[in-house]
Coordinates of C-alpha atoms and ligand atoms in Angstrom, one line a residue:
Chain B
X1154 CA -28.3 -16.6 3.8
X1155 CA -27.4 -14.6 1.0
X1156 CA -27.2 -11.0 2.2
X1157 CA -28.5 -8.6 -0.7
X1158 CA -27.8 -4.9 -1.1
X1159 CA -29.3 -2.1 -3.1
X1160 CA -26.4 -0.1 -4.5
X1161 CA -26.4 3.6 -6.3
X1162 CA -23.3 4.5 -7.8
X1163 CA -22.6 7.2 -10.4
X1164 CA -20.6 5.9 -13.3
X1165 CA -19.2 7.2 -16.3
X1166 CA -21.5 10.2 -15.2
X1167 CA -24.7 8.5 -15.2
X1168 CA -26.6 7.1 -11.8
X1169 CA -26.7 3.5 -11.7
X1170 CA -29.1 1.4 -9.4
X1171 CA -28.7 -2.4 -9.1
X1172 CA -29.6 -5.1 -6.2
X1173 CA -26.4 -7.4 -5.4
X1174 CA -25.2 -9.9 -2.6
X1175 CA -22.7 -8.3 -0.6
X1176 CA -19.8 -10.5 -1.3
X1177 CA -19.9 -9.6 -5.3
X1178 CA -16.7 -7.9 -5.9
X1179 CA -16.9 -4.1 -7.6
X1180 CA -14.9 -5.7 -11.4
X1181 CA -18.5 -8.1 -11.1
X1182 CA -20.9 -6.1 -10.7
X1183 CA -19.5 -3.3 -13.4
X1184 CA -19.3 -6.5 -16.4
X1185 CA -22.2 -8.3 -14.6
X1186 CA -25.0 -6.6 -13.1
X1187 CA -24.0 -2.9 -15.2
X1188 CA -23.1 -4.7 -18.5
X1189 CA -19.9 -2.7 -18.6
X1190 CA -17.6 -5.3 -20.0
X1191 CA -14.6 -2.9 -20.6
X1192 CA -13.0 -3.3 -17.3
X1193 CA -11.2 -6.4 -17.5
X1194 CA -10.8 -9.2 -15.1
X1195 CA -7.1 -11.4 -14.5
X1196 CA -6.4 -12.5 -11.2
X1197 CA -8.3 -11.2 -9.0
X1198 CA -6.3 -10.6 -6.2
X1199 CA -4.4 -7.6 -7.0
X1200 CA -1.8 -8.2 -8.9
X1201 CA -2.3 -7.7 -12.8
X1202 CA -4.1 -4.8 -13.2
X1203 CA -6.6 -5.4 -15.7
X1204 CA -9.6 -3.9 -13.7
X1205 CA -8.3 -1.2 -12.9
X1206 CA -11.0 1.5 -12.2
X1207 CA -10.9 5.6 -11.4
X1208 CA -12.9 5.6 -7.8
X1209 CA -14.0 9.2 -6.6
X1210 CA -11.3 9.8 -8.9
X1211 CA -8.5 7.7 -7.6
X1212 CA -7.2 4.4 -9.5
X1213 CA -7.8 1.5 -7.6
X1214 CA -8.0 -2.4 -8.5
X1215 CA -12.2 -3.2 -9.3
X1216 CA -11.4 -6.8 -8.0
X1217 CA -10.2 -5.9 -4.2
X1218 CA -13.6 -3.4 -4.0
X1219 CA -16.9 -5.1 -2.8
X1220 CA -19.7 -4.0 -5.0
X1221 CA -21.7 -2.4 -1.5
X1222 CA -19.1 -0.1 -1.6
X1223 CA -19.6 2.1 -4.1
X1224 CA -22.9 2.6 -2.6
X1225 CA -23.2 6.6 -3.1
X1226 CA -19.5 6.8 -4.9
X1227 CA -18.2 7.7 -8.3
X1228 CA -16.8 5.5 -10.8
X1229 CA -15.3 5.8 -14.1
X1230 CA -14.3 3.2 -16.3
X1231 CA -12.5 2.4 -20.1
X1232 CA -16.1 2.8 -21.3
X1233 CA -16.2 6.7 -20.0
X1234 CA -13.1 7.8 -21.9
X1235 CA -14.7 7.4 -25.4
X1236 CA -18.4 7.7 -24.7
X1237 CA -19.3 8.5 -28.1
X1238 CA -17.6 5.6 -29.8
X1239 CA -14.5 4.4 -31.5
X1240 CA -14.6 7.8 -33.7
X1241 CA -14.3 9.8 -30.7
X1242 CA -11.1 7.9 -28.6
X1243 CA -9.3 9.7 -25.9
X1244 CA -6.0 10.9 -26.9
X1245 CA -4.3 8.2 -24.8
X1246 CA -6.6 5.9 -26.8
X1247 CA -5.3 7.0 -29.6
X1248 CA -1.8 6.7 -28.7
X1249 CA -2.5 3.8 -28.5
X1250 CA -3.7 2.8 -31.2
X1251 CA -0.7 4.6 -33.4
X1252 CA 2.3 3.1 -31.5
X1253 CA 0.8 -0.4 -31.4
X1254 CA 0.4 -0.1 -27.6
X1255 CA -2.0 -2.8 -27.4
X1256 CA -1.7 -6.6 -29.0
X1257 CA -4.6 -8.8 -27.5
X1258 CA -5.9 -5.6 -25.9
X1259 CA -6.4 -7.6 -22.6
X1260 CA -4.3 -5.5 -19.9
X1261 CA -5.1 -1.9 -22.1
X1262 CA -8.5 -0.5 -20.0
X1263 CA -6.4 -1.5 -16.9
X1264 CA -2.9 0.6 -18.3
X1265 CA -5.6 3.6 -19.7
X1266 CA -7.2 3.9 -16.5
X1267 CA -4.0 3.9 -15.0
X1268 CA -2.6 6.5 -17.0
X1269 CA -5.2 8.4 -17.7
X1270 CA -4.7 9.8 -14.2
X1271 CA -0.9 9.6 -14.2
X1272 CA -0.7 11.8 -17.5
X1273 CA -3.3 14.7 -15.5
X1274 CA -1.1 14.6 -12.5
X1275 CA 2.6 14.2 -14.7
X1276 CA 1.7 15.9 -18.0
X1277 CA 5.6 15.9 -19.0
X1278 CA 6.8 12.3 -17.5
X1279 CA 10.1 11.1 -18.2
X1280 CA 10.5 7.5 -19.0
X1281 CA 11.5 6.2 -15.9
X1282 CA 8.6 8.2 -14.3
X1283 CA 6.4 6.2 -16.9
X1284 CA 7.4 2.9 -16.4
X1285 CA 7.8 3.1 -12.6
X1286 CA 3.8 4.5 -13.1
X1287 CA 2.6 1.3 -15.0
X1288 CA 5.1 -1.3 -13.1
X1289 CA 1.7 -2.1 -11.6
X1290 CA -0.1 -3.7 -14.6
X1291 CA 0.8 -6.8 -16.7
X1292 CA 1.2 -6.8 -20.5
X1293 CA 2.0 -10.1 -21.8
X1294 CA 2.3 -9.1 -25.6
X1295 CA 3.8 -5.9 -25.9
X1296 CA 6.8 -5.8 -24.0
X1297 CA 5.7 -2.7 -22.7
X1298 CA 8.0 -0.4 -24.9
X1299 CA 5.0 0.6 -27.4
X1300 CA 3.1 1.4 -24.1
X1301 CA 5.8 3.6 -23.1
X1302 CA 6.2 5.4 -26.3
X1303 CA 2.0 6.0 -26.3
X1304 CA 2.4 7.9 -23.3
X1305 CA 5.5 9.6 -24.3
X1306 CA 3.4 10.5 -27.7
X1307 CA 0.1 11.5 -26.1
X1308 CA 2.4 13.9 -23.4
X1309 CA 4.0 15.0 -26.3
X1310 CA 0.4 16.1 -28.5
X1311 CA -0.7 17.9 -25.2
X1312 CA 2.3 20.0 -24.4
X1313 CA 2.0 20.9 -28.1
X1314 CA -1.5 21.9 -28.3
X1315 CA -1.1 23.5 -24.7
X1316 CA 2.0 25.7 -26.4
X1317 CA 0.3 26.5 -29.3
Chain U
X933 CA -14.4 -15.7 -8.5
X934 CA -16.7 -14.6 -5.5
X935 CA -15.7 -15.0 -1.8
X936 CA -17.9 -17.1 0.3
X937 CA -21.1 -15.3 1.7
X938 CA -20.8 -13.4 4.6
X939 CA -22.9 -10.3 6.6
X940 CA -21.6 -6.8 5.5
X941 CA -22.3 -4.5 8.3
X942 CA -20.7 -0.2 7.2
X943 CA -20.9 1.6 10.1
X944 CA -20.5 5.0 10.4
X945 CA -18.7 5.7 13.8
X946 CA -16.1 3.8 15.8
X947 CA -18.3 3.3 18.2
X948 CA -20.8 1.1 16.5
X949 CA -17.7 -0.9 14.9
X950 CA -16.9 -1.6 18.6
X951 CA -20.1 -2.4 19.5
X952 CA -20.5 -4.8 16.3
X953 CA -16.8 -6.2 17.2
X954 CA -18.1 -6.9 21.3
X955 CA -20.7 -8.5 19.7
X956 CA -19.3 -10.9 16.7
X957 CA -15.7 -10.8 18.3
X958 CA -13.7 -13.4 16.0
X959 CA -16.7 -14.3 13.8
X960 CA -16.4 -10.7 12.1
X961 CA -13.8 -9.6 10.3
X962 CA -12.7 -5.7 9.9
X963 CA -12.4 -4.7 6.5
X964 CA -10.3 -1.8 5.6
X965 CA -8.5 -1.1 2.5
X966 CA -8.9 -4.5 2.0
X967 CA -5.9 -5.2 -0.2
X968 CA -4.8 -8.0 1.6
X969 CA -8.0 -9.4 3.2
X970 CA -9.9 -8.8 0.1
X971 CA -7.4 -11.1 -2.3
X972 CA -7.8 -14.0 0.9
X973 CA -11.7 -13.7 0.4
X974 CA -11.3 -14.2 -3.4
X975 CA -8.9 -17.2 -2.1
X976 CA -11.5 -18.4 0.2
X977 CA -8.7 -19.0 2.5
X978 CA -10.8 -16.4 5.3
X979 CA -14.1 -17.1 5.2
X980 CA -15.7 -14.9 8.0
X981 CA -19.2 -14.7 9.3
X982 CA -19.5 -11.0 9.1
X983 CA -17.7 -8.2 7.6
X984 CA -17.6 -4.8 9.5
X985 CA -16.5 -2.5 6.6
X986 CA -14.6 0.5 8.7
X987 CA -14.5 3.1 5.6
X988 CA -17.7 4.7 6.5
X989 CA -15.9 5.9 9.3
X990 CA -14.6 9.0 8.6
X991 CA -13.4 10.0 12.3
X992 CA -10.7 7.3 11.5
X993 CA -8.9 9.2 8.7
X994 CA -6.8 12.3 9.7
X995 CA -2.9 13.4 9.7
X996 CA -2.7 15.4 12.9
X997 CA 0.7 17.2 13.3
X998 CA 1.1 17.5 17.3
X999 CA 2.7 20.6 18.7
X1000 CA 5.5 18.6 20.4
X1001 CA 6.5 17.6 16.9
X1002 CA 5.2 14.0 16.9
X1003 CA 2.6 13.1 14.8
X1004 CA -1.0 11.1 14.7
X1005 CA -2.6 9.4 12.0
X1006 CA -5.8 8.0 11.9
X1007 CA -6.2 4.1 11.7
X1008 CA -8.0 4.3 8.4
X1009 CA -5.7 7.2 6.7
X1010 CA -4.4 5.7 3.4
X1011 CA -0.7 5.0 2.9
X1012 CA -1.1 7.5 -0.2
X1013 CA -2.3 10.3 1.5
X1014 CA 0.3 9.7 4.2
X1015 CA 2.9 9.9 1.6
X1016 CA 1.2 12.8 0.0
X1017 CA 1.5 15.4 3.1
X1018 CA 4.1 17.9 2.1
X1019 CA 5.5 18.2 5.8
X1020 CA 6.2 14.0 6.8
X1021 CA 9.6 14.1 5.6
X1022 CA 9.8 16.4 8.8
X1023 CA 8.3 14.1 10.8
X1024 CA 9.6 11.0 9.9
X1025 CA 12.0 11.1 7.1
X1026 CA 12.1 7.5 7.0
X1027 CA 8.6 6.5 6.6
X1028 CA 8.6 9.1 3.4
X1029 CA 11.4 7.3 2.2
X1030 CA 9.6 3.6 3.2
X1031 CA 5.8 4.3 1.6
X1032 CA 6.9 4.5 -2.3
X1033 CA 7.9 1.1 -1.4
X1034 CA 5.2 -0.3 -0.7
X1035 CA 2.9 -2.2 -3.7
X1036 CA 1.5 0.1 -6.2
X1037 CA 0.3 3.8 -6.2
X1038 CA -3.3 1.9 -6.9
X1039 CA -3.0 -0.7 -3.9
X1040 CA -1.7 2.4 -1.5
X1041 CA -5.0 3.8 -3.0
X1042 CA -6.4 2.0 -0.3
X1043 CA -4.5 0.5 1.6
X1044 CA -4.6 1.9 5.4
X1045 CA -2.3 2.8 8.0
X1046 CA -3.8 0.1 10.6
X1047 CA -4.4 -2.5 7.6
X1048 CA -0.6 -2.9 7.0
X1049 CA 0.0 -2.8 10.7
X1050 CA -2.2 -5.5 11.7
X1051 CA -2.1 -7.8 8.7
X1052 CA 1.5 -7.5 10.3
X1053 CA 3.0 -9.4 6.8
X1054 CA 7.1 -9.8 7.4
X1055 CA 7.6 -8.1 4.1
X1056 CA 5.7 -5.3 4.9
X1057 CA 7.6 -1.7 5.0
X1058 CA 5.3 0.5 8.0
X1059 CA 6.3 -2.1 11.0
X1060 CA 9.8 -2.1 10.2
X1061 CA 9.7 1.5 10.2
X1062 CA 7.4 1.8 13.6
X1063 CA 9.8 -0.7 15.1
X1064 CA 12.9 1.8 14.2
X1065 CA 10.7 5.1 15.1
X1066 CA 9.8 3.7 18.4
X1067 CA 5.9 4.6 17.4
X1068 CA 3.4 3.1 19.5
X1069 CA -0.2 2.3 18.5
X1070 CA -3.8 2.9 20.3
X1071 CA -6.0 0.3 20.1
X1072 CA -9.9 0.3 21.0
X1073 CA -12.4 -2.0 22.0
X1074 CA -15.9 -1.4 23.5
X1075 CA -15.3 0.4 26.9
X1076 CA -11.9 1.0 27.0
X1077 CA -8.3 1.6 25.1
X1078 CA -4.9 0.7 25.2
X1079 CA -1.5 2.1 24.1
X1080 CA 1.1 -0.8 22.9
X1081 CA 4.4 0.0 21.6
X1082 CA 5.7 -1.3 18.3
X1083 CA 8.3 -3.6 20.3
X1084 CA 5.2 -5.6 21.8
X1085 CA 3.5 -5.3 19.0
X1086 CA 4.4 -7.7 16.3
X1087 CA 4.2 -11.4 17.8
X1088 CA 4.3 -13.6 14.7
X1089 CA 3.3 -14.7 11.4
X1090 CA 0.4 -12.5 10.4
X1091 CA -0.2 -11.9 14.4
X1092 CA -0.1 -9.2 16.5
X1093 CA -1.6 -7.8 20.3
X1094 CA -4.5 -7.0 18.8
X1095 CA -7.6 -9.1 20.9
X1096 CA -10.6 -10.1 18.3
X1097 CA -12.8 -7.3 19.4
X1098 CA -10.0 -4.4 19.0
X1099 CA -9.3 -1.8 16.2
X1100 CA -6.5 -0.4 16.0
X1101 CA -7.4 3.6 15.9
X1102 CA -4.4 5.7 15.5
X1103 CA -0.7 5.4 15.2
X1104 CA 1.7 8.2 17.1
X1105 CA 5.2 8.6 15.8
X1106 CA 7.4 10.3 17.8
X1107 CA 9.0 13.5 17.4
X1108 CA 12.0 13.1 15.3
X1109 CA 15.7 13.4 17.8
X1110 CA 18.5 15.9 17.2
X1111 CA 21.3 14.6 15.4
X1112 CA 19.6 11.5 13.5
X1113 CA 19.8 10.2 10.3
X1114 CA 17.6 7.6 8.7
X1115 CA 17.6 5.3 5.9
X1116 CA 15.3 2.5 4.3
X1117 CA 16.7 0.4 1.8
X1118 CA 15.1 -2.5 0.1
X1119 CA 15.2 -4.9 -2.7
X1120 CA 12.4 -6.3 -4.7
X1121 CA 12.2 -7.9 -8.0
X1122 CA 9.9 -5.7 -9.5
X1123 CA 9.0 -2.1 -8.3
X1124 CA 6.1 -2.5 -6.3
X1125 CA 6.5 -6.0 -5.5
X1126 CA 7.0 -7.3 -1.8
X1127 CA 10.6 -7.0 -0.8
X1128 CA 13.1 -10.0 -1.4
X1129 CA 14.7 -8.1 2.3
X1130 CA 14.8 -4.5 3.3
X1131 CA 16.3 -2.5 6.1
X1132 CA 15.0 0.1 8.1
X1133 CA 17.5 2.3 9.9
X1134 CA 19.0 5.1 11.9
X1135 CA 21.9 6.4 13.7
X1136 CA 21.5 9.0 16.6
X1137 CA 25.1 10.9 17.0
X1138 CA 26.5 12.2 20.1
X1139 CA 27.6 15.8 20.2
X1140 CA 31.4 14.4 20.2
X1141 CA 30.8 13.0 17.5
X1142 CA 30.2 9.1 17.9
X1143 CA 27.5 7.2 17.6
X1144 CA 25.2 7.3 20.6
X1145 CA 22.3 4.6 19.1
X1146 CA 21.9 2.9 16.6
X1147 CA 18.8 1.0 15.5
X1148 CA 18.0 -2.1 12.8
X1149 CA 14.9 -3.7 11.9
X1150 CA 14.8 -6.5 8.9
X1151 CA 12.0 -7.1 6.3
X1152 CA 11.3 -10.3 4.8
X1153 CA 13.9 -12.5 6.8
X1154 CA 12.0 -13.7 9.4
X1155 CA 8.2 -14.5 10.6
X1156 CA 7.8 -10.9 12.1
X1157 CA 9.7 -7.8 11.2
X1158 CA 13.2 -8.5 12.8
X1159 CA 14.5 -6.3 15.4
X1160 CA 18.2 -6.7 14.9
X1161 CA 19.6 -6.0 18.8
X1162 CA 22.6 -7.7 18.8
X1163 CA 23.9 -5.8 14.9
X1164 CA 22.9 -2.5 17.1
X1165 CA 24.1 -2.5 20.2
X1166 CA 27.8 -3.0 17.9
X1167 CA 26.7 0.6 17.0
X1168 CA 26.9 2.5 20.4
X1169 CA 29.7 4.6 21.4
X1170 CA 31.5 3.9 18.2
X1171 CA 32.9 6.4 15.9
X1172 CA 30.9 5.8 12.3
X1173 CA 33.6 4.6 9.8
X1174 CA 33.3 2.2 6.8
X1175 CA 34.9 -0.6 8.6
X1176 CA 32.2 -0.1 11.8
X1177 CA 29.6 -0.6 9.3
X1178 CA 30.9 -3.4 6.9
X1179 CA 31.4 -5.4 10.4
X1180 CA 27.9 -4.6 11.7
X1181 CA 26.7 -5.7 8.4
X1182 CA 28.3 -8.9 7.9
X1183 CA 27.2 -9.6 11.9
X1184 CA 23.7 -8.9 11.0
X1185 CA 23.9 -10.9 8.1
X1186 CA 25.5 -14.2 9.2
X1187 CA 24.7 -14.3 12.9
X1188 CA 21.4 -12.3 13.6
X1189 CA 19.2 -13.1 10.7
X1190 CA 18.2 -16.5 10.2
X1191 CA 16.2 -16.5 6.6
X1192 CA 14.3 -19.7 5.3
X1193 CA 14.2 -18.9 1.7
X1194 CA 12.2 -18.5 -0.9
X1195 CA 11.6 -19.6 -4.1
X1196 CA 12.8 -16.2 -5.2
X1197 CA 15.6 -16.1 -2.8
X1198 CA 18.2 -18.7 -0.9
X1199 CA 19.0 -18.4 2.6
X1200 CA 22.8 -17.1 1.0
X1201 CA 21.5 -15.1 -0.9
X1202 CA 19.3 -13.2 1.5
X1203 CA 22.2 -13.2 3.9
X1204 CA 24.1 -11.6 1.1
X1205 CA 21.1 -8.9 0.4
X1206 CA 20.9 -8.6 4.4
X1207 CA 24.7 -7.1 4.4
X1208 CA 24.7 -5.3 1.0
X1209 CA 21.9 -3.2 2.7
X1210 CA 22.6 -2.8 6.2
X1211 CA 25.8 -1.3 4.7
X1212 CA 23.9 1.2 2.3
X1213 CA 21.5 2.4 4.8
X1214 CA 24.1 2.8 7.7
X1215 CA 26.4 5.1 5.5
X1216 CA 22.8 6.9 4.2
X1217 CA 21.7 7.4 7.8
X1218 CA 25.4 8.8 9.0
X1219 CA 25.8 11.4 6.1
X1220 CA 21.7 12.7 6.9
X1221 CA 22.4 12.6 10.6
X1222 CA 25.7 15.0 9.4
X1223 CA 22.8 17.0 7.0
X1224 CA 24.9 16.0 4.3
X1225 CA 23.3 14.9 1.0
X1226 CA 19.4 14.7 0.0
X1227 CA 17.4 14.6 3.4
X1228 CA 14.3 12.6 2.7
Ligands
FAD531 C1 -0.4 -6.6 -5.5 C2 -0.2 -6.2 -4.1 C3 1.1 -5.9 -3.7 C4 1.4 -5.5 -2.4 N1 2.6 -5.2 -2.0 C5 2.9 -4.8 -0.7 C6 4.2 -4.4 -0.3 O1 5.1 -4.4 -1.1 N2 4.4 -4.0 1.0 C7 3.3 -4.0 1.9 O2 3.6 -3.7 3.0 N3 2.1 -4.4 1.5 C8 1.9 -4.8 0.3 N4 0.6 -5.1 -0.1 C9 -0.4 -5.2 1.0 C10 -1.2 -3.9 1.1 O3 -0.3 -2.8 1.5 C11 -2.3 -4.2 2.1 O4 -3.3 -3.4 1.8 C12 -2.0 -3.9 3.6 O5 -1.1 -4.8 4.1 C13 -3.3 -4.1 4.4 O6 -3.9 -2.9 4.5 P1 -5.5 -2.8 4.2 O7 -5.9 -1.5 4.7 O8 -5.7 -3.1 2.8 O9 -6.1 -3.9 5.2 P2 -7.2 -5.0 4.9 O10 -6.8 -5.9 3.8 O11 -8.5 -4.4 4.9 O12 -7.1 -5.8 6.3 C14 -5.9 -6.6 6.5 C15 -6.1 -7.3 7.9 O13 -6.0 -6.3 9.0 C16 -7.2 -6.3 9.7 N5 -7.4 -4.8 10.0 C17 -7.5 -3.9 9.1 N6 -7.6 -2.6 9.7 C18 -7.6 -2.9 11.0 C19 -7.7 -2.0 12.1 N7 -7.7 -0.7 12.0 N8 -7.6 -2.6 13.3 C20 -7.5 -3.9 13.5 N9 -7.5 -4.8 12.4 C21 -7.5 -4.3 11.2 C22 -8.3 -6.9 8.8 O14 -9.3 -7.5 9.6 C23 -7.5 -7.9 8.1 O15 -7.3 -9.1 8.9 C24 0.3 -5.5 -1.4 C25 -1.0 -5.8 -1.8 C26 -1.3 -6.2 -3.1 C27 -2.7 -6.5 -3.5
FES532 S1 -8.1 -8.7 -11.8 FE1 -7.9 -7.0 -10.4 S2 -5.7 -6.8 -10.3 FE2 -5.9 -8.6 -11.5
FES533 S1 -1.8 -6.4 -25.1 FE1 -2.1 -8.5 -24.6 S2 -1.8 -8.5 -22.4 FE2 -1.2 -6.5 -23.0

């Protein structure tokens, strides 16, 4: 009785096409049926983070999505933010990367898709405003300090580029 | 992890969902943001025959300011874009002060004005405040509609009025009185995290002065959100003063609420939470009633 649906999505810019049952959830089909392994997959019901996905935009958990409905909708995930490769991160990425604001790497596409946004809509956070923004992911390496300071750094390299 | 199989209907007006709903009745299942029925799925602890996905229905998502000064929202508006309208602190000061509250910016993402109300979950922030703002809900089902207030709304655990073949399509809350002060006041471990107990409340003032109404409603203390009558009738015709509140507080707390406990929280220490915040919120509601201090 397995009830199948065609879905057409646009992520990361491109038009996707694949056939799934209706009760494979959105985090699935993106690793599974797209091969887009980035997005990350804890507990599945909400509460960690780690798929976090922009949809039309918006950050939402992958996990609590049904795959159907993206049918027609856009997606962006970790894979979109450096589409040409580790030489070419995205300067949250690279914040990252020089504050040590990643250990096993598990949670990070969950906390860069949920910054990503954050930084666009806050471009000058203060701390509190950061950690009350990614109070809904779980790190269990960092501590979450060194994900604090990458956002306080890559805030820090916009406003400066922006001023120069 | 992949919830059992199931038929996933989407369609695109109410009254298809209806029709679908008259049909299937308590086979089906409404989805809507689905951040709590989606994480049961996962769980396999609902298992339903059919899903009738409501988000195709855009008809079901709208903030409509009413020129009496209440307010309508659509059954499948999101909490976000609730708490994104520059004007509700107008209309309801305290559900603008209640939505940050509740779960994440991401889960109020999707999460939906009828989702929280009918999932009806004892911690959850909307009912309380419905119950204090006297809102009252519309609910449809193929042929016909009813209105139910909050008060006979909420009947227990995860329960409600809703019938298997209703939807719950719109929420009204009232115009806000003259001379009222709100306050919502919680406590959770983490930001974002379901509340360990939280008050919703608010004091109406006479013009001489006292206190003409006061109102209650506890989160996370009992099996439905707890409508604290006994704690607010203490409030009516008094003049507010510390001592009214610390004894209105400590009532609440040791006769009116009746807490089982969690493994986060003893009964004592919820009762303890229970007064700590009654307090706070009754001395936040008088000084906004007075238009003293920050008003949202
Ligand atoms: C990590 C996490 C933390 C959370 N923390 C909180 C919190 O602190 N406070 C809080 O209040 N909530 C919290 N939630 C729950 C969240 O707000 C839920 O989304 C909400 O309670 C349900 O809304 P929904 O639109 O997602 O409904 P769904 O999950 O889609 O549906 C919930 C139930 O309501 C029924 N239903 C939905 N819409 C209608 C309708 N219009 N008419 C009739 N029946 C309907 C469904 O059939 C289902 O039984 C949390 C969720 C998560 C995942
Ligand atoms: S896997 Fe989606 S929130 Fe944890
Ligand atoms: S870096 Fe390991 S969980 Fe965050």
């Amino acid at each position: 009785m397995s009830d199948r649906h065609t879905v057409r999505v646009t992520v990361n810019g491109e038009p996707r096409v694949a056939e799934t049952e209706a009760r494979t959830l959105l985090s699935d089909f993106l690793r599974h049926d797209l091969g887009l392994t980035g997005t990350h997959v804890g507990c599945e019901h909400g509460v960690c983070g780690a798929c976090t996905i922009l949809f039309d935009g918006e950050p939402v958990r992958s996990c609590l999505l049904l795959a159907v409905q993206a049918e027609g909708r856009t997606i962006e995930t970790v894979e979109g933010l450096a589409p040409d490769g580790r030489d070419h991160l995205h300067p949250l990425q690279e914040a990252f990367r020089e504050t040590h604001g990643l250990q096993c790497g598990f949670c990070t596409p969950g906390f860069l898709m949920t910054l990503v946004p954050f930084l666009e809509e806050n471009p000058d956070p203060t701390e509190h405003e950061i950690r009350m923004a990614l109070s809904g992911n779980l790190c269990r390496c960092t501590g979450y300090q060194h994900i604090v300071d990458a956002v306080q750094l890559a805030a820090k390299k916009k406003t400066d580029e922006g001023g120069a | 992890m992949k919830p059992a199989p199931f038929e996933y209907r989407a369609p695109e007006s109410l009254e298809a969902a209806l029709d679908l709903m008259a049909e299937h009745g308590s086979e089906a299942k409404l989805l809507a943001g689905g951040q709590s029925l989606i994480p049961v799925m996962n769980f396999r602890l609902a298992q339903p025959a059919i899903l009738v996905d409501l988000n195709r229905i855009e008809a079901l998502d709208y903030l409509r300011p009413q020129d009496d000064g209440s307010l309508r929202i659509g059954g499948l508006t999101r909490l976000r874009q609730v708490e994104r309208m520059a004007d509700l602190p107008r209309h309801s000061a305290l559900l603008a002060e209640a939505l940050p509250w509740v779960a994440h910016p991401q889960i109020r993402n999707r999460s939906t004005v009828g989702g929280t109300l009918s999932h009806a979950d004892p911690a959850a922030e909307v009912p309380a405040v419905c119950l204090v703002e006297g809102a009252r809900f519309r609910l449809a089902r193929k042929g016909g509609e009813r209105w139910v207030p909050a008060a006979d709304f909420f009947r227990g655990l995860f329960d409600t009025a809703l019938e298997p073949d209703e939807i719950l399509v719109e929420v009204e809350l009232p115009a806000p009185r003259e001379r009222t002060g709100t306050s919502f006041q919680e406590i959770a471990r983490r930001h974002g995290d379901y509340a360990m107990a939280g008050v919703a409340a608010s004091l109406r003032f006479a013009s001489d002065g006292r206190i003409d109404e006061g109102s209650l409603v506890f989160l996370s203390v009992a099996d439905t959100p707890l409508v604290a009558s006994e704690a607010s009738a203490m409030l009516a015709g008094e003049a507010p003063s510390e001592s009214l509140f610390e004894a209105v507080a400590r009532h609440a707390a040791t006769a009116e609420v009746d807490p089982a406990g969690t493994i986060h929280a003893t009964p004592d220490f919820t009762r303890h939470l229970v007064g700590v915040l009654t307090r706070r919120a009754l001395a936040a509601a008088a000084k906004r009633a007075n238009g003293e201090g920050e008003t949202t």
